[in-house]
Tab-separated table of C-alpha atoms in Angstrom:
chain	number	residue	atom	x	y	z
R	184	MET	CA	-9.092	5.858	-20.636
R	185	THR	CA	-4.893	4.977	-20.481
R	186	THR	CA	-3.051	2.912	-21.804
R	187	MET	CA	0.431	1.811	-19.899
R	188	THR	CA	3.951	0.531	-20.881
R	189	ARG	CA	3.740	-2.693	-19.098
R	190	THR	CA	7.129	-3.765	-19.634
R	191	ARG	CA	8.467	-5.146	-15.383
R	192	VAL	CA	5.413	-4.121	-13.890
R	193	ARG	CA	5.492	-5.523	-11.283
R	194	PRO	CA	1.433	-5.930	-9.969
R	195	THR	CA	1.777	-6.831	-6.576
R	196	ALA	CA	4.326	-3.871	-5.898
R	197	VAL	CA	3.051	-1.033	-7.376
R	198	LEU	CA	-0.595	-1.974	-5.002
R	199	ALA	CA	1.238	-2.462	-1.623
R	200	VAL	CA	3.252	1.297	-2.565
R	201	LEU	CA	0.265	2.849	-3.442
R	202	PHE	CA	-1.042	1.288	-0.800
R	203	ALA	CA	2.114	2.720	2.034
R	204	GLY	CA	0.892	6.290	-0.233
R	205	ALA	CA	-1.999	6.594	1.031
R	206	PHE	CA	-1.682	5.450	4.350
R	207	VAL	CA	0.944	8.062	5.130
R	208	MET	CA	-1.203	10.570	3.324
R	209	GLY	CA	-4.060	9.922	5.532
R	210	CYS	CA	-2.010	9.729	9.386
R	211	ALA	CA	-0.929	13.062	7.952
R	212	GLU	CA	-5.174	14.231	7.703
R	213	MET	CA	-5.220	12.945	11.596
R	214	LEU	CA	-2.050	14.025	12.881
R	215	VAL	CA	-3.992	17.505	13.308
R	216	VAL	CA	-6.902	16.789	15.581
R	217	GLY	CA	-4.699	13.994	18.051
R	218	MET	CA	-2.266	16.939	18.548
R	219	ILE	CA	-5.115	19.816	18.408
R	220	ASP	CA	-4.684	20.601	22.265
R	221	LEU	CA	-0.409	20.795	22.524
R	222	ILE	CA	-0.829	22.647	18.968
R	223	ALA	CA	-3.238	25.723	19.628
R	224	ASP	CA	-0.827	26.118	22.380
R	225	ASP	CA	2.425	26.255	20.814
R	226	LEU	CA	1.592	28.195	18.110
R	227	SER	CA	-0.793	30.912	20.267
R	228	VAL	CA	-4.340	29.690	19.089
R	229	SER	CA	-7.182	29.379	20.133
R	230	ILE	CA	-8.880	24.716	19.693
R	231	ALA	CA	-10.552	26.199	17.155
R	232	ALA	CA	-8.293	27.978	14.796
R	233	ALA	CA	-6.725	25.082	15.942
R	234	GLY	CA	-9.894	23.412	13.773
R	235	ALA	CA	-9.990	25.206	11.640
R	236	LEU	CA	-6.486	22.889	10.418
R	237	VAL	CA	-8.714	19.959	9.573
R	238	THR	CA	-11.398	21.832	7.771
R	239	ALA	CA	-7.812	23.716	5.340
R	240	ASN	CA	-7.327	20.073	4.583
R	241	ALA	CA	-10.806	19.234	3.994
R	242	LEU	CA	-11.818	21.786	2.173
R	243	GLY	CA	-7.727	21.463	-0.004
R	244	LEU	CA	-8.903	17.668	-0.465
R	245	ALA	CA	-12.777	18.441	-1.913
R	246	ILE	CA	-11.904	21.242	-4.223
R	247	GLY	CA	-9.082	21.054	-5.317
R	248	GLY	CA	-8.353	17.797	-5.854
R	249	PRO	CA	-10.350	17.871	-8.129
R	250	LEU	CA	-8.838	21.279	-10.010
R	251	LEU	CA	-5.116	19.842	-10.088
R	252	THR	CA	-6.725	16.530	-11.843
R	253	PHE	CA	-8.195	19.129	-14.807
R	254	ALA	CA	-4.974	20.620	-14.473
R	255	THR	CA	-2.171	18.152	-14.872
R	256	THR	CA	-5.003	15.146	-17.384
R	257	ARG	CA	-2.700	15.161	-19.862
R	258	LEU	CA	0.131	14.639	-17.961
R	259	ASP	CA	1.633	10.773	-17.484
R	260	ARG	CA	-0.400	9.065	-13.971
R	261	ARG	CA	3.570	8.196	-13.165
R	262	HIS	CA	4.874	11.969	-12.974
R	263	VAL	CA	2.136	13.563	-11.193
R	264	LEU	CA	2.501	10.485	-8.571
R	265	LEU	CA	6.650	11.553	-7.929
R	266	ALA	CA	5.734	15.372	-8.471
R	267	THR	CA	2.503	14.891	-6.265
R	268	ALA	CA	4.359	13.016	-3.510
R	269	SER	CA	6.695	15.766	-3.296
R	270	VAL	CA	4.231	18.555	-2.472
R	271	PHE	CA	3.414	16.361	-0.313
R	272	LEU	CA	6.410	16.335	1.681
R	273	VAL	CA	7.508	19.647	1.540
R	274	ALA	CA	4.182	20.874	2.230
R	275	ASN	CA	4.145	18.742	5.593
R	276	LEU	CA	7.962	20.455	6.209
R	277	LEU	CA	6.547	23.865	6.226
R	278	PRO	CA	4.851	23.214	9.595
R	279	ALA	CA	7.962	21.271	11.038
R	280	LEU	CA	10.280	23.956	10.514
R	281	VAL	CA	8.008	27.511	10.012
R	282	ALA	CA	6.507	28.451	13.454
R	283	ASP	CA	3.440	30.431	12.042
R	284	TYR	CA	-0.047	29.850	11.433
R	285	PRO	CA	-0.667	31.721	8.443
R	286	VAL	CA	1.671	29.124	6.687
R	287	PHE	CA	-0.203	26.248	8.802
R	288	LEU	CA	-2.996	26.901	7.502
R	289	VAL	CA	-2.112	27.409	4.374
R	290	ALA	CA	0.429	24.207	3.695
R	291	ARG	CA	-2.797	22.091	5.018
R	292	VAL	CA	-5.186	23.097	1.809
R	293	VAL	CA	-2.095	22.440	0.332
R	294	ILE	CA	-1.585	19.172	1.623
R	295	GLY	CA	-5.232	18.055	0.784
R	296	ALA	CA	-5.205	19.786	-2.693
R	297	ALA	CA	-1.767	17.103	-2.863
R	298	GLN	CA	-4.013	13.977	-1.076
R	299	GLY	CA	-7.159	14.275	-4.049
R	300	LEU	CA	-4.787	14.088	-6.813
R	301	PHE	CA	-2.683	11.386	-5.017
R	302	ILE	CA	-6.396	9.163	-4.849
R	303	ALA	CA	-7.531	10.352	-8.668
R	304	ALA	CA	-4.025	8.969	-9.566
R	305	ALA	CA	-3.644	6.634	-7.959
R	306	MET	CA	-7.029	5.223	-9.063
R	307	VAL	CA	-6.310	5.136	-12.786
R	308	THR	CA	-2.949	4.093	-12.152
R	309	ALA	CA	-3.780	0.821	-10.125
R	310	THR	CA	-6.720	-0.303	-12.294
R	311	SER	CA	-4.248	-0.346	-14.736
R	312	ILE	CA	-2.244	-3.031	-13.753
R	313	VAL	CA	-4.731	-5.563	-12.918
R	314	PRO	CA	-7.783	-6.955	-14.812
R	315	PRO	CA	-10.911	-5.280	-15.354
R	316	GLU	CA	-12.361	-8.255	-13.601
R	317	ARG	CA	-10.582	-7.132	-10.871
R	318	THR	CA	-10.433	-3.371	-10.580
R	319	GLY	CA	-13.291	-3.171	-7.824
R	320	ARG	CA	-10.345	-4.997	-5.779
R	321	ALA	CA	-7.367	-3.192	-6.643
R	322	MET	CA	-9.338	0.456	-5.877
R	323	SER	CA	-10.118	-0.903	-2.318
R	324	VAL	CA	-6.055	-1.574	-2.051
R	325	VAL	CA	-5.687	2.472	-2.106
R	326	ILE	CA	-8.763	3.700	-0.344
R	327	SER	CA	-8.177	0.909	2.839
R	328	GLY	CA	-5.017	3.289	2.838
R	329	PHE	CA	-6.523	6.137	3.623
R	330	ALA	CA	-9.232	3.898	6.076
R	331	THR	CA	-6.529	2.917	7.639
R	332	SER	CA	-4.581	6.022	8.147
R	333	SER	CA	-8.072	6.881	9.851
R	334	ALA	CA	-7.942	4.091	11.954
R	335	LEU	CA	-4.740	4.431	13.765
R	336	GLY	CA	-3.974	8.560	12.345
R	337	LEU	CA	-5.353	9.296	15.032
R	338	PRO	CA	-3.881	7.243	18.505
R	339	LEU	CA	-0.145	7.335	16.191
R	340	GLY	CA	-1.046	11.665	15.962
R	341	THR	CA	-1.573	11.244	20.019
R	342	LEU	CA	0.631	8.729	21.389
R	343	LEU	CA	3.872	11.457	18.486
R	344	GLY	CA	3.173	14.310	19.759
R	345	GLN	CA	3.112	13.314	23.398
R	346	ALA	CA	6.111	12.017	22.710
R	347	VAL	CA	8.051	14.287	20.354
R	348	GLY	CA	5.786	16.477	20.423
R	349	TRP	CA	3.629	17.603	17.381
R	350	ARG	CA	6.687	18.595	15.073
R	351	GLY	CA	8.157	16.453	15.705
R	352	SER	CA	6.079	14.066	14.720
R	353	PHE	CA	5.519	15.713	11.149
R	354	VAL	CA	9.376	15.445	10.980
R	355	ALA	CA	7.758	11.108	11.134
R	356	VAL	CA	5.743	12.116	8.470
R	357	VAL	CA	8.519	13.705	6.314
R	358	ILE	CA	10.892	10.663	7.112
R	359	VAL	CA	7.904	7.648	5.826
R	360	ALA	CA	6.877	9.740	2.969
R	361	ALA	CA	10.799	10.083	1.893
R	362	ILE	CA	10.690	6.189	2.033
R	363	VAL	CA	7.817	6.519	0.216
R	364	LEU	CA	8.829	8.602	-2.834
R	365	VAL	CA	12.037	6.903	-3.231
R	366	LEU	CA	9.977	3.782	-2.918
R	367	LEU	CA	7.339	5.221	-5.416
R	368	VAL	CA	10.016	6.059	-7.582
R	369	PHE	CA	11.212	2.006	-8.734
R	370	VAL	CA	7.876	0.982	-8.605
R	371	LEU	CA	5.840	3.051	-10.681
R	372	PRO	CA	4.892	2.257	-14.316
R	373	SER	CA	4.759	4.887	-17.023
R	374	VAL	CA	0.622	5.841	-17.214
R	375	PRO	CA	-0.643	7.340	-20.245
R	376	THR	CA	-3.350	9.508	-21.077
R	377	ASP	CA	-4.623	9.135	-24.362
R	378	ALA	CA	-3.500	10.953	-26.703
R	379	GLY	CA	-7.083	12.434	-27.825
R	380	SER	CA	-8.544	12.540	-23.905
R	381	GLY	CA	-8.254	16.176	-23.718
R	382	ALA	CA	-9.621	18.491	-20.598
R	383	LEU	CA	-12.019	19.611	-21.639
R	384	GLY	CA	-13.423	16.267	-23.174
R	385	GLN	CA	-13.014	14.205	-20.075
R	386	ALA	CA	-15.257	17.460	-17.446
R	387	ARG	CA	-17.799	17.140	-19.899
R	388	HIS	CA	-18.209	13.022	-19.442
R	389	ALA	CA	-16.728	13.621	-15.212
R	390	PHE	CA	-19.146	15.613	-14.644
R	391	ALA	CA	-22.094	14.593	-16.967
R	392	PRO	CA	-24.915	14.322	-14.995
R	393	ARG	CA	-24.737	10.139	-14.229
R	394	VAL	CA	-21.742	10.802	-12.828
R	395	LEU	CA	-23.587	12.691	-10.651
R	396	ALA	CA	-25.817	10.637	-9.530
R	397	VAL	CA	-24.332	8.272	-8.306
R	398	LEU	CA	-21.928	10.852	-6.376
R	399	SER	CA	-24.811	11.684	-4.477
R	400	VAL	CA	-25.607	8.639	-3.597
R	401	SER	CA	-21.847	8.411	-1.310
R	402	PHE	CA	-22.923	11.759	-0.338
R	403	LEU	CA	-26.072	10.293	1.250
R	404	THR	CA	-24.423	7.289	2.820
R	405	PHE	CA	-21.492	9.566	4.294
R	406	ALA	CA	-23.031	11.630	5.608
R	407	GLY	CA	-25.923	9.343	7.099
R	408	MET	CA	-23.268	8.211	9.462
R	409	LEU	CA	-21.234	11.099	10.079
R	410	ALA	CA	-24.538	12.564	11.536
R	411	ALA	CA	-24.250	10.497	14.610
R	412	ILE	CA	-20.934	9.057	14.772
R	413	THR	CA	-19.318	12.934	15.127
R	414	TYR	CA	-21.857	12.855	18.256
R	415	LEU	CA	-21.085	9.543	19.137
R	416	VAL	CA	-19.930	11.094	22.339
R	417	PRO	CA	-22.268	12.166	23.640
R	418	PHE	CA	-25.185	10.144	22.585
R	419	LEU	CA	-22.467	7.742	24.662
R	420	ASP	CA	-22.216	9.586	27.475
R	421	GLU	CA	-26.116	10.243	27.960
R	422	VAL	CA	-27.818	6.825	26.216
R	423	THR	CA	-24.935	3.743	27.274
R	424	GLY	CA	-23.741	5.429	30.798
R	425	LEU	CA	-20.648	4.925	28.982
R	426	SER	CA	-17.482	7.818	29.036
R	427	GLY	CA	-13.276	8.175	29.042
R	428	PRO	CA	-11.363	5.704	27.568
R	429	LEU	CA	-14.306	3.009	27.005
R	430	VAL	CA	-16.101	5.937	24.697
R	431	THR	CA	-12.357	4.865	22.273
R	432	VAL	CA	-12.621	1.454	22.012
R	433	TYR	CA	-15.653	2.329	20.473
R	434	LEU	CA	-13.858	4.489	18.415
R	435	LEU	CA	-11.447	2.544	17.572
R	436	VAL	CA	-13.838	-0.427	16.387
R	437	TYR	CA	-14.740	2.574	14.333
R	438	GLY	CA	-12.209	3.172	12.756
R	439	VAL	CA	-11.875	-1.433	12.373
R	440	SER	CA	-14.127	-1.796	10.135
R	441	THR	CA	-13.209	0.911	8.255
R	442	THR	CA	-10.769	-0.309	7.162
R	443	VAL	CA	-12.024	-4.119	6.924
R	444	GLY	CA	-15.222	-2.426	4.891
R	445	SER	CA	-12.800	-0.716	1.927
R	446	ALA	CA	-10.335	-3.920	1.665
R	447	LEU	CA	-14.206	-6.245	1.650
R	448	GLY	CA	-15.688	-3.528	-0.416
R	449	GLY	CA	-13.920	-4.202	-3.575
R	450	ARG	CA	-14.601	-7.606	-4.217
R	451	PHE	CA	-18.193	-6.606	-3.654
R	452	ALA	CA	-17.676	-3.920	-6.108
R	453	ASP	CA	-16.091	-6.804	-8.467
R	454	ALA	CA	-19.184	-8.871	-7.858
R	455	ASN	CA	-21.824	-5.635	-8.868
R	456	ALA	CA	-21.384	-2.375	-7.717
R	457	SER	CA	-25.220	-0.579	-8.294
R	458	ARG	CA	-26.491	-4.013	-5.792
R	459	MET	CA	-23.648	-3.115	-3.054
R	460	LEU	CA	-23.994	0.327	-3.141
R	461	ILE	CA	-27.925	-0.138	-1.848
R	462	ILE	CA	-26.425	-3.258	0.124
R	463	GLY	CA	-24.428	-0.374	2.258
R	464	ALA	CA	-27.313	2.429	2.397
R	465	ILE	CA	-29.219	0.104	3.940
R	466	GLY	CA	-27.676	-0.899	6.387
R	467	VAL	CA	-25.565	1.716	7.149
R	468	LEU	CA	-29.905	2.854	8.350
R	469	LEU	CA	-30.588	-1.324	10.027
R	470	SER	CA	-27.264	0.348	12.134
R	471	LEU	CA	-28.333	3.367	12.894
R	472	SER	CA	-31.521	1.959	13.903
R	473	VAL	CA	-30.389	-0.757	15.755
R	474	LEU	CA	-27.963	1.798	18.215
R	475	LEU	CA	-31.027	4.490	18.193
R	476	ALA	CA	-33.412	1.508	19.563
R	477	PHE	CA	-30.501	0.096	21.665
R	478	GLY	CA	-28.520	1.978	22.487
R	479	GLY	CA	-28.332	1.340	25.904
R	480	ASN	CA	-26.431	-2.416	26.198
R	481	ALA	CA	-23.332	-1.794	25.037
R	482	TRP	CA	-22.451	-4.762	23.632
R	483	ILE	CA	-24.844	-3.865	21.194
R	484	ALA	CA	-24.205	-0.272	20.612
R	485	GLY	CA	-20.571	-1.867	19.977
R	486	LEU	CA	-22.652	-4.008	17.239
R	487	ALA	CA	-23.949	-1.510	15.755
R	488	VAL	CA	-21.462	1.535	15.014
R	489	LEU	CA	-19.121	-1.775	14.182
R	490	GLY	CA	-21.983	-2.508	11.504
R	491	ILE	CA	-21.440	1.118	10.327
R	492	GLY	CA	-18.495	1.801	9.697
R	493	MET	CA	-17.609	-1.604	7.600
R	494	LEU	CA	-21.427	-1.502	5.776
R	495	GLY	CA	-21.134	2.570	4.763
R	496	MET	CA	-17.385	2.278	4.001
R	497	GLY	CA	-17.855	-0.784	2.537
R	498	THR	CA	-19.804	1.491	-0.883
R	499	ALA	CA	-17.098	3.422	-1.166
R	500	PRO	CA	-14.659	1.263	-3.676
R	501	SER	CA	-17.895	-0.005	-5.331
R	502	ILE	CA	-19.143	4.600	-5.730
R	503	GLN	CA	-15.499	4.558	-7.335
R	504	HIS	CA	-15.626	1.294	-9.435
R	505	ARG	CA	-18.866	2.910	-10.931
R	506	VAL	CA	-18.257	6.877	-10.919
R	507	VAL	CA	-15.320	5.259	-13.073
R	508	SER	CA	-17.391	3.271	-15.732
R	509	LEU	CA	-19.985	6.055	-15.901
R	510	ALA	CA	-17.883	8.604	-16.530
R	511	GLY	CA	-16.327	6.614	-19.609
R	512	PRO	CA	-13.421	8.747	-21.103
R	513	GLY	CA	-13.753	11.173	-18.330
R	514	ALA	CA	-12.340	8.352	-15.692
R	515	PRO	CA	-8.731	10.254	-15.328
R	516	LEU	CA	-11.303	12.798	-13.294
R	517	ALA	CA	-14.071	11.216	-12.651
R	518	ALA	CA	-11.422	9.298	-10.261
R	519	SER	CA	-10.308	11.980	-7.906
R	520	LEU	CA	-13.998	13.318	-7.442
R	521	PRO	CA	-15.549	10.752	-5.329
R	522	ALA	CA	-13.527	11.748	-2.100
R	523	SER	CA	-14.509	15.631	-2.973
R	524	ALA	CA	-18.877	14.137	-2.484
R	525	VAL	CA	-17.155	11.917	0.593
R	526	ASN	CA	-15.493	14.979	2.283
R	527	VAL	CA	-19.131	17.211	1.377
R	528	GLY	CA	-21.031	14.728	2.784
R	529	ILE	CA	-18.725	13.987	5.740
R	530	ALA	CA	-19.159	17.780	6.964
R	531	PHE	CA	-22.974	18.461	6.251
R	532	GLY	CA	-23.362	14.751	7.937
R	533	SER	CA	-21.238	16.489	10.981
R	534	PHE	CA	-23.260	19.915	10.447
R	535	ALA	CA	-26.466	18.441	10.494
R	536	GLY	CA	-26.162	16.754	13.467
R	537	GLY	CA	-24.917	19.079	15.786
R	538	LEU	CA	-28.458	21.256	14.283
R	539	ALA	CA	-30.855	18.119	15.513
R	540	LEU	CA	-28.205	17.771	18.601
R	541	ASP	CA	-28.083	21.475	20.194
R	542	ARG	CA	-32.195	20.357	19.675
R	543	SER	CA	-33.199	17.442	21.092
R	544	GLY	CA	-30.197	15.964	22.580
R	545	PRO	CA	-27.509	13.546	20.326
R	546	GLY	CA	-30.180	10.744	20.012
R	547	PHE	CA	-31.510	13.281	17.679
R	548	ALA	CA	-28.357	13.144	16.248
R	549	VAL	CA	-28.439	9.093	15.932
R	550	PHE	CA	-31.877	9.852	14.030
R	551	THR	CA	-31.105	12.289	11.884
R	552	GLY	CA	-28.645	11.037	9.796
R	553	MET	CA	-31.190	6.927	9.687
R	554	GLY	CA	-33.395	9.689	7.557
R	555	ILE	CA	-30.271	10.763	5.913
R	556	ALA	CA	-29.721	7.478	4.985
R	557	VAL	CA	-33.509	6.469	3.889
R	558	ILE	CA	-32.181	8.848	1.237
R	559	ALA	CA	-29.353	7.383	0.495
R	560	ILE	CA	-31.194	3.948	-0.540
R	561	VAL	CA	-33.943	5.728	-2.740
R	562	VAL	CA	-31.206	7.043	-4.671
R	563	ALA	CA	-28.700	4.446	-4.799
R	564	TRP	CA	-31.633	1.762	-5.765
R	565	ALA	CA	-32.564	5.172	-9.033
R	566	THR	CA	-29.088	5.468	-9.998
R	567	SER	CA	-28.947	1.209	-10.332
R	568	PHE	CA	-29.756	1.048	-14.082
R	569	LEU	CA	-28.111	4.186	-15.307
R	570	LYS	CA	-25.583	2.915	-17.883
R	571	ALA	CA	-21.670	3.349	-18.342
R	572	PRO	CA	-21.640	4.639	-21.967
R	573	ALA	CA	-20.470	2.930	-25.183
R	574	PRO	CA	-16.895	2.890	-25.655
R	575	ARG	CA	-15.464	4.889	-28.456
R	576	GLU	CA	-15.316	2.771	-32.235
């Protein structure tokens, strides 16, 4: 674990800046989604090629995040966060200045990796400045930053792209990132890693079977959610008869519900993280069942979407809490793994839902999500019996 220099540490200020950092990094990820047509036209590439920029970001986060965390595990988390924020700033400046698709693609991989490293370092920092009984709530602050960006990043990206162009949107991200970087310099405490906590030793604990088992709960829960949510638009069009601007309302409801769920989930993580994983997976299953059975009613469909986002994302702080706890001495490295599990789950869920949709329509995509959620419940229950390793003397 870590020790911390507590001189003049202001927990509220530190958590607020970490939230801001998570928010701006998440917005950078969502910007491309909101401006994908503008980017494709300007760079003279296909929509599919522009979509690869989103995939590059996700792969950078899922793979690059843990690798960078491993490489920097012996460094002070303050230094890691400052370096990461600086790299993020430069990587977002490149697309705005260089009219080149390959450079943009590489920059997106770097941005994703920086996001993954920031998450891990921010989690360690956030939990080091609060009492143990508030660990889950501290984690939820960082998670809420990314969740809020998911809710607002898409509409913000669309509006900014229309107003100042997609390059101007990235300039706006760079400006905000520079402000966050300055704030980080002033408020971050020193959070050094214990001298006896080597990278290989951390990896042994971070990738222990008990940790991987809990990560599988996150993978399954988000796979179940995204198998349905990825294809919410065609589902609403076919089953509820909604299209156009009205569908945007449902997407906004989902985004807001994930923000609220991640914020409230911290308290449940502090109370009983294992139980929350079970409750969240059951909630996702019930919400998907309601969507499939009563999706023809616009109001009930809206409530189901609300439940999927709130209960599913409400498990995120508990996953983080359980992973860090079960990893023991490997906690600094393990802190980067839940984000990877979530992104892999999102990718798998979207793929599985797409296959189901091609075979039998959007309703079968929701049914596929339900099947994955059932497995998530079983695994969540099984992992609830896992115990954290005894602390070292």
